[in-house]
Coordinates of C-alpha atoms and ligand atoms in Angstrom, one line a residue:
X150 CA 0.3 -0.1 -0.2
X151 CA 0.6 3.3 -0.8
X152 CA 2.3 5.4 2.0
X153 CA 0.8 8.1 4.1
X154 CA 2.0 11.4 4.6
X155 CA 0.9 13.5 7.6
X156 CA 3.6 16.8 10.0
X157 CA 3.6 20.1 11.3
X158 CA 4.8 22.8 9.0
X159 CA 5.3 26.5 11.2
X160 CA 5.8 29.6 9.5
X161 CA 8.4 32.4 11.6
X162 CA 10.1 35.1 10.9
X163 CA 9.8 38.7 11.6
X164 CA 5.9 40.7 12.2
X165 CA 4.9 41.8 8.9
X166 CA 6.8 39.3 6.6
X167 CA 3.7 37.3 5.3
X168 CA 3.7 34.8 7.1
X169 CA -0.6 34.7 7.4
X170 CA -0.6 35.6 3.7
X171 CA 1.3 33.0 3.2
X172 CA -0.8 30.5 5.1
X173 CA -4.3 31.5 3.4
X174 CA -2.7 31.8 -0.2
X175 CA -1.1 27.6 0.8
X176 CA -4.6 26.7 2.2
X177 CA -6.3 28.3 -0.7
X178 CA -8.7 29.5 1.0
X179 CA -8.9 32.8 4.7
X180 CA -8.1 31.7 7.7
X181 CA -5.3 33.7 9.8
X182 CA -6.0 37.3 9.3
X183 CA -3.6 39.5 7.6
X184 CA -2.7 43.2 8.4
X185 CA -0.7 46.4 7.1
X186 CA 0.3 46.7 10.8
X187 CA 3.3 44.9 12.5
X188 CA 2.1 42.6 15.4
X189 CA -1.4 41.5 13.7
X190 CA -1.3 37.5 14.6
X191 CA -1.5 37.5 18.4
X192 CA -1.9 33.5 18.8
X193 CA -0.8 30.2 17.1
X194 CA -3.8 28.8 14.6
X195 CA -3.5 25.8 12.5
X196 CA -4.9 25.5 9.6
X197 CA -5.6 21.3 8.6
X198 CA -4.9 20.9 4.6
X199 CA -5.6 16.6 3.6
X200 CA -5.3 15.3 -0.1
X201 CA -6.1 11.9 -0.5
X202 CA -2.5 10.5 0.2
X203 CA -1.2 13.6 3.0
X204 CA -2.1 15.9 5.4
X205 CA -0.3 19.4 6.3
X206 CA -0.9 21.2 9.3
X207 CA 0.3 25.0 8.4
X208 CA 1.5 26.6 12.2
X209 CA 1.3 29.8 12.0
X210 CA 2.1 32.5 14.2
X211 CA 3.2 35.6 15.5
X212 CA 6.1 38.0 14.2
X213 CA 9.5 37.9 16.1
X214 CA 10.6 41.5 16.2
X215 CA 13.6 43.1 17.4
X216 CA 13.7 45.0 20.2
X217 CA 10.1 43.3 21.6
X218 CA 8.7 45.0 24.8
X219 CA 6.4 43.8 26.8
X220 CA 4.3 42.0 24.7
X221 CA 6.2 41.6 21.9
X222 CA 8.4 39.8 24.2
X223 CA 5.5 37.9 25.5
X224 CA 4.2 37.5 21.3
X225 CA 8.0 35.9 20.8
X226 CA 7.1 33.2 23.5
X227 CA 4.4 32.4 21.5
X228 CA 6.3 31.7 18.3
X229 CA 8.8 30.1 19.9
X230 CA 5.8 27.1 21.8
X231 CA 3.9 26.7 18.7
X232 CA 6.8 26.2 16.0
X233 CA 9.0 24.3 19.2
X234 CA 6.5 21.1 17.9
X235 CA 6.8 21.3 14.2
X236 CA 8.2 18.5 11.5
X237 CA 9.3 21.4 9.7
X238 CA 10.5 25.6 9.7
X239 CA 9.6 27.4 6.9
X240 CA 10.7 31.1 8.0
X241 CA 9.7 33.8 6.4
X242 CA 11.1 37.5 5.0
X243 CA 9.8 40.5 3.0
X244 CA 12.7 40.9 0.4
X245 CA 11.4 44.1 0.3
X246 CA 12.6 45.5 3.5
X247 CA 16.1 46.2 3.0
X248 CA 16.6 44.5 6.3
X249 CA 15.9 41.5 5.5
X250 CA 19.7 40.0 6.0
X251 CA 19.9 41.5 8.6
X252 CA 16.8 39.8 10.0
X253 CA 17.8 36.5 8.6
X254 CA 21.5 37.2 10.6
X255 CA 19.5 38.2 13.6
X256 CA 17.4 35.5 13.9
X257 CA 20.6 32.7 13.1
X258 CA 20.8 30.8 16.1
X259 CA 16.5 30.3 15.7
X260 CA 16.6 29.1 12.6
X261 CA 20.1 26.7 13.3
X262 CA 18.0 25.2 16.2
X263 CA 16.2 22.9 13.1
X264 CA 18.6 21.4 10.8
X265 CA 18.5 22.6 7.6
X266 CA 17.4 19.8 5.9
X267 CA 14.3 20.8 7.4
X268 CA 13.9 24.4 7.1
X269 CA 13.4 26.6 3.9
X270 CA 13.5 30.1 2.9
X271 CA 10.8 32.4 1.8
X272 CA 12.0 35.3 0.4
X273 CA 8.2 37.0 0.4
X274 CA 7.1 40.1 -1.7
X275 CA 9.0 39.6 -4.6
X276 CA 6.2 41.1 -6.0
X277 CA 7.8 44.4 -4.9
X278 CA 11.5 44.4 -6.4
X279 CA 13.3 44.3 -9.5
X280 CA 14.5 40.8 -10.2
X281 CA 18.3 41.9 -10.2
X282 CA 18.2 43.0 -6.7
X283 CA 17.5 39.5 -5.4
X284 CA 20.0 37.4 -7.1
X285 CA 23.0 38.7 -4.8
X286 CA 20.8 38.7 -1.4
X287 CA 19.7 34.8 -2.7
X288 CA 23.3 34.4 -3.1
X289 CA 24.5 35.3 0.4
X290 CA 21.2 33.4 2.5
X291 CA 23.0 30.3 0.5
X292 CA 26.3 31.2 1.4
X293 CA 25.2 31.2 5.8
X294 CA 23.9 27.0 4.9
X295 CA 21.3 27.1 7.1
X296 CA 18.3 26.5 4.7
X297 CA 17.5 24.2 2.7
X298 CA 16.0 26.1 0.1
X299 CA 15.5 29.7 -0.3
X300 CA 12.2 30.2 -2.5
X301 CA 11.0 33.3 -3.7
X302 CA 7.1 34.0 -3.5
X303 CA 4.2 36.3 -3.7
X304 CA 2.2 34.9 -1.1
X305 CA -0.5 38.4 -1.9
X306 CA -0.4 37.3 -5.6
X307 CA 0.2 33.1 -5.4
X308 CA 3.3 33.3 -7.3
X309 CA 5.6 30.3 -6.4
X310 CA 3.3 29.1 -3.9
X311 CA 2.1 26.0 -5.3
X312 CA 6.3 25.6 -5.9
X313 CA 5.9 26.0 -2.1
X314 CA 3.5 23.1 -2.0
X315 CA 5.4 20.9 -4.1
X316 CA 8.4 21.0 -2.3
X317 CA 7.2 20.6 1.1
X318 CA 5.3 17.4 0.4
X319 CA 7.5 14.5 0.2
X320 CA 9.3 16.7 3.6
X321 CA 6.6 15.0 5.4
X322 CA 6.9 12.3 8.1
X323 CA 5.2 9.2 7.0
X324 CA 2.3 8.3 9.3
X325 CA -1.3 8.7 9.5
X326 CA -3.1 11.7 9.7
X327 CA -3.3 14.4 12.8
X328 CA -6.6 15.5 12.5
X329 CA -9.9 13.7 10.4
X330 CA -10.4 14.8 6.7
X331 CA -13.1 17.2 7.3
X332 CA -11.0 19.2 10.1
X333 CA -9.9 22.5 8.9
X334 CA -8.3 24.4 11.5
X335 CA -7.6 23.2 15.8
X336 CA -9.2 25.9 16.8
X337 CA -12.8 26.8 17.1
X338 CA -15.1 28.6 15.1
X339 CA -15.8 31.6 18.1
X340 CA -12.0 32.1 17.8
X341 CA -11.6 32.1 14.0
X342 CA -15.3 34.9 13.6
X343 CA -13.5 37.2 16.4
X344 CA -10.0 37.0 14.9
X345 CA -12.0 38.5 11.3
X346 CA -13.5 41.0 13.7
X347 CA -9.9 42.1 15.7
X348 CA -9.2 42.0 11.7
X349 CA -11.1 44.6 10.8
X350 CA -9.9 46.9 14.2
X351 CA -6.4 46.7 12.5
X352 CA -7.5 48.2 9.5
X353 CA -10.1 50.7 10.1
X354 CA -8.1 52.1 13.3
X355 CA -5.2 53.6 13.9
X356 CA -2.4 54.1 16.1
X357 CA -2.3 52.3 18.7
X358 CA -6.3 51.6 18.9
X359 CA -6.1 48.1 17.7
X360 CA -3.3 47.4 20.1
X361 CA -5.5 47.5 23.3
X362 CA -8.4 45.9 21.0
X363 CA -9.7 41.6 22.8
X364 CA -12.5 40.5 20.9
X365 CA -14.8 37.8 22.8
X366 CA -18.3 35.7 21.1
X367 CA -20.6 36.3 23.1
X368 CA -22.4 32.6 23.9
X369 CA -26.3 34.1 23.5
X370 CA -29.0 31.7 23.5
X371 CA -30.8 31.5 20.9
X372 CA -33.8 29.5 19.7
X373 CA -32.6 27.7 16.3
X374 CA -34.9 28.7 13.7
X375 CA -34.0 26.6 10.3
X376 CA -35.1 29.5 8.1
X377 CA -33.9 32.1 10.1
X378 CA -30.7 34.0 9.3
X379 CA -28.3 33.3 12.1
X380 CA -27.2 35.5 14.7
X381 CA -23.7 35.9 15.9
X382 CA -23.0 38.8 19.0
X383 CA -19.3 39.9 19.4
X384 CA -18.2 42.2 22.2
X385 CA -15.0 44.9 21.3
X386 CA -13.1 44.9 24.3
X387 CA -10.9 48.9 24.4
X388 CA -9.2 49.7 27.9
X389 CA -10.2 53.3 27.5
X390 CA -14.5 55.3 26.9
X391 CA -12.1 57.5 24.4
X392 CA -10.4 54.2 22.5
X393 CA -14.0 53.1 22.9
X394 CA -16.1 56.0 21.2
X395 CA -13.3 55.6 18.5
X396 CA -14.0 52.5 18.0
X397 CA -18.0 54.0 17.2
X398 CA -17.3 57.0 15.5
X399 CA -20.0 59.6 14.5
X400 CA -23.0 58.4 14.9
X401 CA -21.5 54.8 15.1
X402 CA -19.9 55.1 11.6
X403 CA -16.4 52.9 12.8
X404 CA -18.2 50.5 13.9
X405 CA -20.5 50.0 11.6
X406 CA -17.8 50.3 9.2
X407 CA -15.5 46.5 10.9
X408 CA -19.3 45.2 11.2
X409 CA -20.0 45.2 7.4
X410 CA -16.7 43.9 6.4
X411 CA -16.3 41.1 9.0
X412 CA -19.6 39.9 8.7
X413 CA -18.6 39.9 4.7
X414 CA -15.3 37.5 6.1
X415 CA -17.5 35.4 8.5
X416 CA -20.0 34.8 5.4
X417 CA -16.9 33.6 3.3
X418 CA -16.2 31.1 6.2
X419 CA -19.1 29.6 6.9
X420 CA -20.7 29.7 3.6
X421 CA -23.6 31.0 4.8
X422 CA -25.3 34.6 5.2
X423 CA -25.5 35.8 9.2
X424 CA -26.3 38.4 11.1
X425 CA -23.6 40.4 13.2
X426 CA -24.1 42.4 16.4
X427 CA -21.0 43.9 17.5
X428 CA -21.0 45.3 21.7
X429 CA -18.2 48.4 22.1
X430 CA -17.2 48.0 26.3
X431 CA -14.0 49.0 28.8
X432 CA -12.6 46.7 30.8
X433 CA -9.0 49.7 31.9
X434 CA -5.7 48.3 32.1
X435 CA -6.6 44.7 30.3
X436 CA -3.1 45.1 28.9
X437 CA -1.6 45.2 32.6
X438 CA -2.5 42.6 34.6
X439 CA -0.2 40.5 33.3
X440 CA -2.6 37.5 34.4
X441 CA -5.4 38.7 32.1
X442 CA -2.4 38.3 29.1
X443 CA -0.5 35.5 30.1
X444 CA -4.1 33.9 29.7
X445 CA -4.9 35.1 26.6
X446 CA -1.4 34.5 24.7
X447 CA -2.5 31.4 25.9
X448 CA 0.6 31.5 28.7
X449 CA 1.1 29.4 31.6
X450 CA 1.8 32.0 34.2
Ligands
GTP70 N1 3.3 43.6 -2.0 C1 2.9 42.6 -0.7 N2 2.5 42.6 -0.3 C2 3.0 41.3 1.0 C3 3.3 39.7 0.4 N3 2.3 39.4 1.7 C4 1.8 39.7 2.4 N4 1.6 41.2 1.9 C5 1.7 42.1 2.8 O1 1.7 42.7 4.2 C6 1.3 42.9 5.4 C7 1.8 41.8 6.5 O2 1.0 40.4 6.0 P1 0.8 39.9 7.3 O3 0.4 38.2 6.6 O4 -0.5 40.1 8.1 O5 2.4 39.2 7.6 P2 2.4 38.5 9.3 O6 4.1 38.0 8.7 O7 1.4 37.2 9.7 O8 2.6 39.8 10.1 P3 2.3 39.6 11.8 O9 1.6 38.3 12.0 O10 2.1 40.6 12.3 O11 3.7 39.1 12.6 C8 -0.1 42.8 4.8 O12 -0.4 43.9 4.4 C9 -0.2 42.2 3.7 O13 -1.4 42.0 2.3 C10 3.0 39.8 -0.6 O14 3.6 38.9 -1.8 N5 3.4 41.0 -1.7
MG71 MG1 0.1 36.9 10.9

């Protein structure tokens, strides 16, 4: 009998390099949230792809940050924790960032923790750079000898993503699938829905507002009525009244914009229409409470 392959592939790298975009491109659907800001992903999230003779579990992680503040230090921990048990690591760098090579050097020790044959280097966002600029960088990275493949891709335009998937397949260990074929993620539906809402807060608001937000789905006992569009309630927690005001906006227009955009993603994910109700509540200083933060980031205290 032909063998089955199954393994965990960790997507790791500096913040904003496109790890979550790449995970969604590999899966062919939106699961992990994406934004132009640093520090978008807060939690490890697994995207499961099952084929006839293979199951790959992609593990998205928070990005590493240089000179981390308190929260970034915790996010670095979350990334390490999620990468630790992966069979294979895909390091993702943004080639349009002039610091890409120094980021690789900075992370070299972490990269070398895995044997070279279990480590790829993805040079993402190639759509933003001239081909000629890529070659010297490729050469320099090659000379480091810490990656078994260096693969230029554009996760956004889905260039090179199929090639990456093809190169990953034979790298997976032989073994039974870890999840049943209908499983798409390890996360609950509530988690995914709350993240879609958080993404819209990130893209709709500015400065520090996104970083002070936590989203929770509310369990609202509601009689299931087969011909009714299901309603989901979510609470957006912020840490001050003024930020609550910003999120609601003039005559509620900001919250409405966030709600409409989130609803569209949720409908795409669930495959049916939904009604989404958002509430903004204040919980002062929740991010200064070490226990609350550790609990939110699923880190042991
Ligand atoms: N031009 C271009 N932009 C990209 C590409 N991949 C990702 N981006 C953009 O880069 C930004 C960051 O993408 P994310 O996928 O959120 O990055 P991340 O590495 O998951 O970031 P963190 O979760 O904060 O660590 C977003 O604005 C993406 O649209 C790409 O191939 N080309
Ligand atoms: Mg991310």
